[in-house]
JSON list of C-alpha atoms in Angstrom, two decimals:
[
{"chain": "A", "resi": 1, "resn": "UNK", "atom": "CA", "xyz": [-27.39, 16.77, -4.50]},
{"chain": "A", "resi": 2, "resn": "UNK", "atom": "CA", "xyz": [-24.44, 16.67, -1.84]},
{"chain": "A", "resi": 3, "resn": "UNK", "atom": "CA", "xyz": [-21.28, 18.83, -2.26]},
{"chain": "A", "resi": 4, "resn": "UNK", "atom": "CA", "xyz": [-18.03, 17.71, -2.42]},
{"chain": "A", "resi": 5, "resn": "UNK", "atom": "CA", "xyz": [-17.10, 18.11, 1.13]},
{"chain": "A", "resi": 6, "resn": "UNK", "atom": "CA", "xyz": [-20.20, 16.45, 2.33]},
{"chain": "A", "resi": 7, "resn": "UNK", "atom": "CA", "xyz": [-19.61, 13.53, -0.19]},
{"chain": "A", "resi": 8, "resn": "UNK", "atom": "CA", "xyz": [-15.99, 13.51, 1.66]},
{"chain": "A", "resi": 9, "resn": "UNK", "atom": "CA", "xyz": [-16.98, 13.82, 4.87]},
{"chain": "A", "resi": 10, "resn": "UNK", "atom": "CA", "xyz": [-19.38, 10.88, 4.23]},
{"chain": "A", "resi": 11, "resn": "UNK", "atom": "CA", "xyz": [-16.58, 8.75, 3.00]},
{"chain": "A", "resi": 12, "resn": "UNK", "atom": "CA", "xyz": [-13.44, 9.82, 5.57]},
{"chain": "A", "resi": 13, "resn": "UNK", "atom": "CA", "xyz": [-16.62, 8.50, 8.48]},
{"chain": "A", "resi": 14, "resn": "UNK", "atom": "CA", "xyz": [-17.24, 5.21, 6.84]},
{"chain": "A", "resi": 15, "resn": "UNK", "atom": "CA", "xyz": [-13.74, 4.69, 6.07]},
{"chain": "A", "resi": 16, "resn": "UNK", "atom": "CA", "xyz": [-13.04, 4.71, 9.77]},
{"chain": "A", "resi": 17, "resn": "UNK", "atom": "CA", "xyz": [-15.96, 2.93, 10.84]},
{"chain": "A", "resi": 18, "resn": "UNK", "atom": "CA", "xyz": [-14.57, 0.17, 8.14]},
{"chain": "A", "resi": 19, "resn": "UNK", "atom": "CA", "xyz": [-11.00, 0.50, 9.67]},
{"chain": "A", "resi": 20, "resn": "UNK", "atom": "CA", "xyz": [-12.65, 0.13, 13.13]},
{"chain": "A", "resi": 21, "resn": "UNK", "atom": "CA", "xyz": [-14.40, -3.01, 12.68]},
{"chain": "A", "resi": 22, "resn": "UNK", "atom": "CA", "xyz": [-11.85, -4.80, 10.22]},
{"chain": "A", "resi": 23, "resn": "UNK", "atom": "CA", "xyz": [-9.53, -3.69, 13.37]},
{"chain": "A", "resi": 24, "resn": "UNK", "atom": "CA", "xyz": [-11.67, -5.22, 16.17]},
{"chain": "A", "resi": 25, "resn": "UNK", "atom": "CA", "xyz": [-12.41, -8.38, 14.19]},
{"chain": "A", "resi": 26, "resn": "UNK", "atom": "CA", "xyz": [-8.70, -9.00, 14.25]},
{"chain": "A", "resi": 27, "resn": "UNK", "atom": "CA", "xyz": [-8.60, -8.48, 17.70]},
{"chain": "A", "resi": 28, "resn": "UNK", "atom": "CA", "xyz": [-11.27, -10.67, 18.68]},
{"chain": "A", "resi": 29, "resn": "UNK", "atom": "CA", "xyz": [-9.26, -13.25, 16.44]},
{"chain": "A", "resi": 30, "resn": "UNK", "atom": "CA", "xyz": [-6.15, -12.98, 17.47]},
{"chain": "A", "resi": 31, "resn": "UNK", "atom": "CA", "xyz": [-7.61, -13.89, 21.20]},
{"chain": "A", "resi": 32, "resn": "UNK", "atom": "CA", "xyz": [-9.37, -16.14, 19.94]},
{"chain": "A", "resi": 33, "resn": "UNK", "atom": "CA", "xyz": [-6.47, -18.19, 18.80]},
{"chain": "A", "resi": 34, "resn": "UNK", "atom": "CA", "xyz": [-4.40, -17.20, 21.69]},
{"chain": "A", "resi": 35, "resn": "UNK", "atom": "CA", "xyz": [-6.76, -18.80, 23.96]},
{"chain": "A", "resi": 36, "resn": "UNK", "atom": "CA", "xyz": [-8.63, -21.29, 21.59]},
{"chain": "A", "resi": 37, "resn": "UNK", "atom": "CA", "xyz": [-6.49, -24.48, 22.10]},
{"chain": "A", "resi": 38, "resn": "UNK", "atom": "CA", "xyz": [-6.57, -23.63, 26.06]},
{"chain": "A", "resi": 39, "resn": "UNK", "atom": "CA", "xyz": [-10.62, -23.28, 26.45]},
{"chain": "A", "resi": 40, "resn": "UNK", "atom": "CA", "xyz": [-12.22, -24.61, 23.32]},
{"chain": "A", "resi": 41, "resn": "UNK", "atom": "CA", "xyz": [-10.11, -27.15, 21.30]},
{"chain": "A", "resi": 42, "resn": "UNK", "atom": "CA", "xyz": [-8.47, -28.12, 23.46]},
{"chain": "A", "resi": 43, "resn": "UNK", "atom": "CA", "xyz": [-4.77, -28.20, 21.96]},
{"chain": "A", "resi": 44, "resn": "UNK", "atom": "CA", "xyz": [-6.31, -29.42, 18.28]},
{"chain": "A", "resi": 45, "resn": "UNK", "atom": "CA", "xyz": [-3.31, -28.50, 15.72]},
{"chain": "A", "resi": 46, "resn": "UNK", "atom": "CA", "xyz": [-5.88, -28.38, 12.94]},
{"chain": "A", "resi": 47, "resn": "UNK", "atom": "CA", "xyz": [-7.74, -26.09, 14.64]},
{"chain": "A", "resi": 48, "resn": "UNK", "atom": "CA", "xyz": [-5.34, -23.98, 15.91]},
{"chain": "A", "resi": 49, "resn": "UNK", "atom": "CA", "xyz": [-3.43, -23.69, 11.84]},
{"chain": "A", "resi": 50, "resn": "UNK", "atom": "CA", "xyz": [-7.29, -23.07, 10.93]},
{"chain": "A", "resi": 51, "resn": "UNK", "atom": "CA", "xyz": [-7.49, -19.84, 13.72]},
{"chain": "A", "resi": 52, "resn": "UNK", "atom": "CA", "xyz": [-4.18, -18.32, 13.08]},
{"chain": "A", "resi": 53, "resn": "UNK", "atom": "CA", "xyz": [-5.11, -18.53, 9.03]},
{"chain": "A", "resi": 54, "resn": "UNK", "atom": "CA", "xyz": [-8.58, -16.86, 9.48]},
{"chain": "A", "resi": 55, "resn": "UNK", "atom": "CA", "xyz": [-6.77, -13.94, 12.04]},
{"chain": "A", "resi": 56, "resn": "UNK", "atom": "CA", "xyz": [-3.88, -13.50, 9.24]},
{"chain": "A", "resi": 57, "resn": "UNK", "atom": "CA", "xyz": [-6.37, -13.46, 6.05]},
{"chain": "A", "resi": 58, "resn": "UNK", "atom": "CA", "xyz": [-8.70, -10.65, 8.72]},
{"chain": "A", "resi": 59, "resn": "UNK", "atom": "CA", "xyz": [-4.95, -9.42, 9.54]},
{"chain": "A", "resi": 60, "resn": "UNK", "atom": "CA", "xyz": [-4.41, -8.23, 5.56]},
{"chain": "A", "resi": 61, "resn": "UNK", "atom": "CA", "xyz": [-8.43, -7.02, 5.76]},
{"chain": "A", "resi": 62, "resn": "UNK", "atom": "CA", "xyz": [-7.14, -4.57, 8.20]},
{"chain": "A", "resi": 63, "resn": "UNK", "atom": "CA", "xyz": [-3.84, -3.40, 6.20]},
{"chain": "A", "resi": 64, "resn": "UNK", "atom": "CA", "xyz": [-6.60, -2.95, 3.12]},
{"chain": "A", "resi": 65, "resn": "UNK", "atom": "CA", "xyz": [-8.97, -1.13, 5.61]},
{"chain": "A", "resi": 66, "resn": "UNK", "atom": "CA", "xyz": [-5.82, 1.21, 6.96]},
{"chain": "A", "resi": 67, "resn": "UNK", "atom": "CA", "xyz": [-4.94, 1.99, 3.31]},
{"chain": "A", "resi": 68, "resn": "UNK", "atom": "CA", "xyz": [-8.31, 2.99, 1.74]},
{"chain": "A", "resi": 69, "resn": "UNK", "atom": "CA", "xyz": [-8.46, 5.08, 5.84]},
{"chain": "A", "resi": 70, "resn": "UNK", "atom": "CA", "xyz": [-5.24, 6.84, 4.69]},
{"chain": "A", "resi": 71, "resn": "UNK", "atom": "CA", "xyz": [-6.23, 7.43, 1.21]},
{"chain": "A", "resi": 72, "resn": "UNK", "atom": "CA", "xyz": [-9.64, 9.17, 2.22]},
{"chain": "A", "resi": 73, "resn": "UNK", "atom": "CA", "xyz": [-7.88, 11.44, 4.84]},
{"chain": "A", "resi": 74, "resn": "UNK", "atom": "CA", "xyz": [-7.22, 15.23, 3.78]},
{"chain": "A", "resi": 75, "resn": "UNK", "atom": "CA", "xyz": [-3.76, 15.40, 3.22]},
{"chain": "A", "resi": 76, "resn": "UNK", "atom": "CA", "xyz": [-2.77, 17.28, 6.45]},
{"chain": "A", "resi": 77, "resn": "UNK", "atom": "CA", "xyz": [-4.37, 14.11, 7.89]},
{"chain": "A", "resi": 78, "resn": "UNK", "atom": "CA", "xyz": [-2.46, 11.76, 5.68]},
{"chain": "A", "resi": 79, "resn": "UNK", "atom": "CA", "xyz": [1.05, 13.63, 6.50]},
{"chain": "A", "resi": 80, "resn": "UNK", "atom": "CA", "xyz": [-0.14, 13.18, 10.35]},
{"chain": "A", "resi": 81, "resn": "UNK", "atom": "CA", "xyz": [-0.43, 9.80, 10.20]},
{"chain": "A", "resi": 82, "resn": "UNK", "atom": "CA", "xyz": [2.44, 8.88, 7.67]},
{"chain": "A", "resi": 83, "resn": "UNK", "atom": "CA", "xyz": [4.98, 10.99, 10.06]},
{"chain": "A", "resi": 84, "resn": "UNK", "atom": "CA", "xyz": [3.63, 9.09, 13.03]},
{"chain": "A", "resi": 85, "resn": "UNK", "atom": "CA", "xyz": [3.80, 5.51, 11.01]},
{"chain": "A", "resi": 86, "resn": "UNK", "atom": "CA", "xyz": [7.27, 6.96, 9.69]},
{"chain": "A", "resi": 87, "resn": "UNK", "atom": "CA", "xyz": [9.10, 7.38, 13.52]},
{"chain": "A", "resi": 88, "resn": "UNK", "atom": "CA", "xyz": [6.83, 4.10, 15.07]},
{"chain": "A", "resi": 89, "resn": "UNK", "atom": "CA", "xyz": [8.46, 2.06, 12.69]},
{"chain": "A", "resi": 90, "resn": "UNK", "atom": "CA", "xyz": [12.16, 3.64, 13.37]},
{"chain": "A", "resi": 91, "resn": "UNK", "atom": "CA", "xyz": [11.43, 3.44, 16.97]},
{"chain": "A", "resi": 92, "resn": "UNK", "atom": "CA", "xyz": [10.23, -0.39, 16.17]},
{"chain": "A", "resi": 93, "resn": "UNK", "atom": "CA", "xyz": [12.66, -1.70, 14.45]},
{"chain": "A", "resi": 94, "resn": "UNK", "atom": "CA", "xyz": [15.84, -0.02, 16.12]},
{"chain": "A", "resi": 95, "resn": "UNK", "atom": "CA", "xyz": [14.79, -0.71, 19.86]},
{"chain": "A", "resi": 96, "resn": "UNK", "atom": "CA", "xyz": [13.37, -4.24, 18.88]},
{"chain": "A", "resi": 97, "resn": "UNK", "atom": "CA", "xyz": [16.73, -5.39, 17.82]},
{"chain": "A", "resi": 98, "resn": "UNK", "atom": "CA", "xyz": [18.68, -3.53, 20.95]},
{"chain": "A", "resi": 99, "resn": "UNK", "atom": "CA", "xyz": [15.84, -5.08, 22.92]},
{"chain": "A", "resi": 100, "resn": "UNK", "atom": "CA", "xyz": [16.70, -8.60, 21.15]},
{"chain": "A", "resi": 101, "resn": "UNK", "atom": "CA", "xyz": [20.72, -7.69, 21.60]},
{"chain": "A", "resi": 102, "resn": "UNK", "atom": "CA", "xyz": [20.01, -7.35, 25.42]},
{"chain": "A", "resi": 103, "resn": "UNK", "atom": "CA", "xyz": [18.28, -10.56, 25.75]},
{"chain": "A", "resi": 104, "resn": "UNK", "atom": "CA", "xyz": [20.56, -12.68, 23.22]},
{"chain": "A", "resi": 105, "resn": "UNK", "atom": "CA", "xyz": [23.59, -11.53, 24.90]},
{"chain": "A", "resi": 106, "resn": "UNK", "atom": "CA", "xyz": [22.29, -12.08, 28.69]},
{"chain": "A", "resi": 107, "resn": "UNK", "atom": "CA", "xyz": [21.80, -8.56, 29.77]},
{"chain": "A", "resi": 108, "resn": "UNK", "atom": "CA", "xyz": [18.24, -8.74, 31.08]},
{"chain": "A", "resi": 109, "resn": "UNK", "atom": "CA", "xyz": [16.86, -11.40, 33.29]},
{"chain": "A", "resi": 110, "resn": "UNK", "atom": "CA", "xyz": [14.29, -12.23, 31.53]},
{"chain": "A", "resi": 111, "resn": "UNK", "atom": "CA", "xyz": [13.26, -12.93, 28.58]},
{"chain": "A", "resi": 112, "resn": "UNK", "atom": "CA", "xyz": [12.47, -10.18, 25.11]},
{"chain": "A", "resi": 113, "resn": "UNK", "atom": "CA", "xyz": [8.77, -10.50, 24.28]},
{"chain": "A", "resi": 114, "resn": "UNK", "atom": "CA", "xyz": [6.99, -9.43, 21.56]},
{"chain": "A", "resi": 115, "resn": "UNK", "atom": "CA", "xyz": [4.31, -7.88, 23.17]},
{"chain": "A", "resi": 116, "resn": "UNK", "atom": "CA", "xyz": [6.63, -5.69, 24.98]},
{"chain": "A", "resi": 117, "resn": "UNK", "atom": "CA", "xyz": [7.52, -4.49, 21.44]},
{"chain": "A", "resi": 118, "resn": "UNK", "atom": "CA", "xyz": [4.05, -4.15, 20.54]},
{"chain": "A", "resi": 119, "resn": "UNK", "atom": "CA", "xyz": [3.31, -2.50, 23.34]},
{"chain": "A", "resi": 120, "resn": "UNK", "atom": "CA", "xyz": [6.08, 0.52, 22.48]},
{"chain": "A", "resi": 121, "resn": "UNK", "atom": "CA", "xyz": [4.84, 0.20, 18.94]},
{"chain": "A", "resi": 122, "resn": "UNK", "atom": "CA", "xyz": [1.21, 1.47, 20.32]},
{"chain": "A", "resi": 123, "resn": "UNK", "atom": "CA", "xyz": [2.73, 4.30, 22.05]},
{"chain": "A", "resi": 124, "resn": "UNK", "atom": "CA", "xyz": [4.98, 5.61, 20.04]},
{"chain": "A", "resi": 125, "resn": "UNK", "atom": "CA", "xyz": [2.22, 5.86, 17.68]},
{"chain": "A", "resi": 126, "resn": "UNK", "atom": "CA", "xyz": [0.04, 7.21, 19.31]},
{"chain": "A", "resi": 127, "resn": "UNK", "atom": "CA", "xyz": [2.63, 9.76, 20.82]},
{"chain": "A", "resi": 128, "resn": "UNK", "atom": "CA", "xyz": [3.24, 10.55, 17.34]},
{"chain": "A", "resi": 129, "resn": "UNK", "atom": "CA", "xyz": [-0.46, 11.01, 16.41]},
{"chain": "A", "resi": 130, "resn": "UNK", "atom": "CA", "xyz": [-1.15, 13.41, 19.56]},
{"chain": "A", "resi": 131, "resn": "UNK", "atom": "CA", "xyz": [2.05, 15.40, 18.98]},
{"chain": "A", "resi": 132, "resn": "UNK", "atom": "CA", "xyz": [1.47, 16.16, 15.32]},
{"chain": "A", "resi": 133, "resn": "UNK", "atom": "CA", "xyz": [-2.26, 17.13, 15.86]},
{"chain": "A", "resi": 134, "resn": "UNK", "atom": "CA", "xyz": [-0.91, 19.58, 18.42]},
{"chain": "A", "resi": 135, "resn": "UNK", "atom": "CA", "xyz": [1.91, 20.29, 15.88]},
{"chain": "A", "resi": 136, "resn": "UNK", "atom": "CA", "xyz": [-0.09, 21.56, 13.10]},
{"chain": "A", "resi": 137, "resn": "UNK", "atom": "CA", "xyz": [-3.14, 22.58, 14.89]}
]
């Protein structure tokens, strides 16, 4: 009979191995429906409206995936993570809309794009992740 931190052990690894692959299944969607149209349907609508449903209903798979992850974390873990998903999304949505202002008003030469946002999204979480390992080490 296992013990209760082996039973939870168990579970926190195959929670992350089911955030990991719910994770790079929307990944391989999403570029599959960013470059679909281009190499293999050649601009088909139906197609196309077909990919972006699958990658959004694989899309909530991973926000199911993330939860049950956070639930099965220790709750040092879980305060990690929720004080690094906590600043990402202040960082997120207050630069996104100065970085929005800047190109709506003319300030920058070129154009705001999302992945730029995603992009500082990434790092600041990941930033935040590092720092509060090191934090409460």
């Amino acid at each position: 009979m296992k013990t209760q931190p082996q039973n939870w052990a168990r579970d926190c690894r195959k929670n992350t191995l089911n955030l990991a692959i719910w994770t790079g299944a929307w990944v391989i969607s999403m570029a599959i429906v960013t470059f679909g149209p281009l190499f293999l349907w050649q601009e088909n609508p139906t197609n196309t409206l077909i990919g972006i449903l699958v990658n959004l209903g694989i899309g909530i798979g991973v926000i199911y995936a993330n939860k049950k992850h956070l639930n099965s974390l220790d709750e040092l873990q879980r305060k990690i993570q929720l004080e690094a998903m906590s600043i990402t999304l202040g960082v997120a949505v207050i630069f996104g809309l100065s970085y929005s202002l800047l190109d709506t008003t003319n300030l920058i030469g070129y154009d705001a794009e999302i992945s730029h946002l995603v992009i500082l999204i990434g790092l600041t979480y990941l930033a935040g992740i590092i720092i509060g390992n090191l934090r409460y080490r």
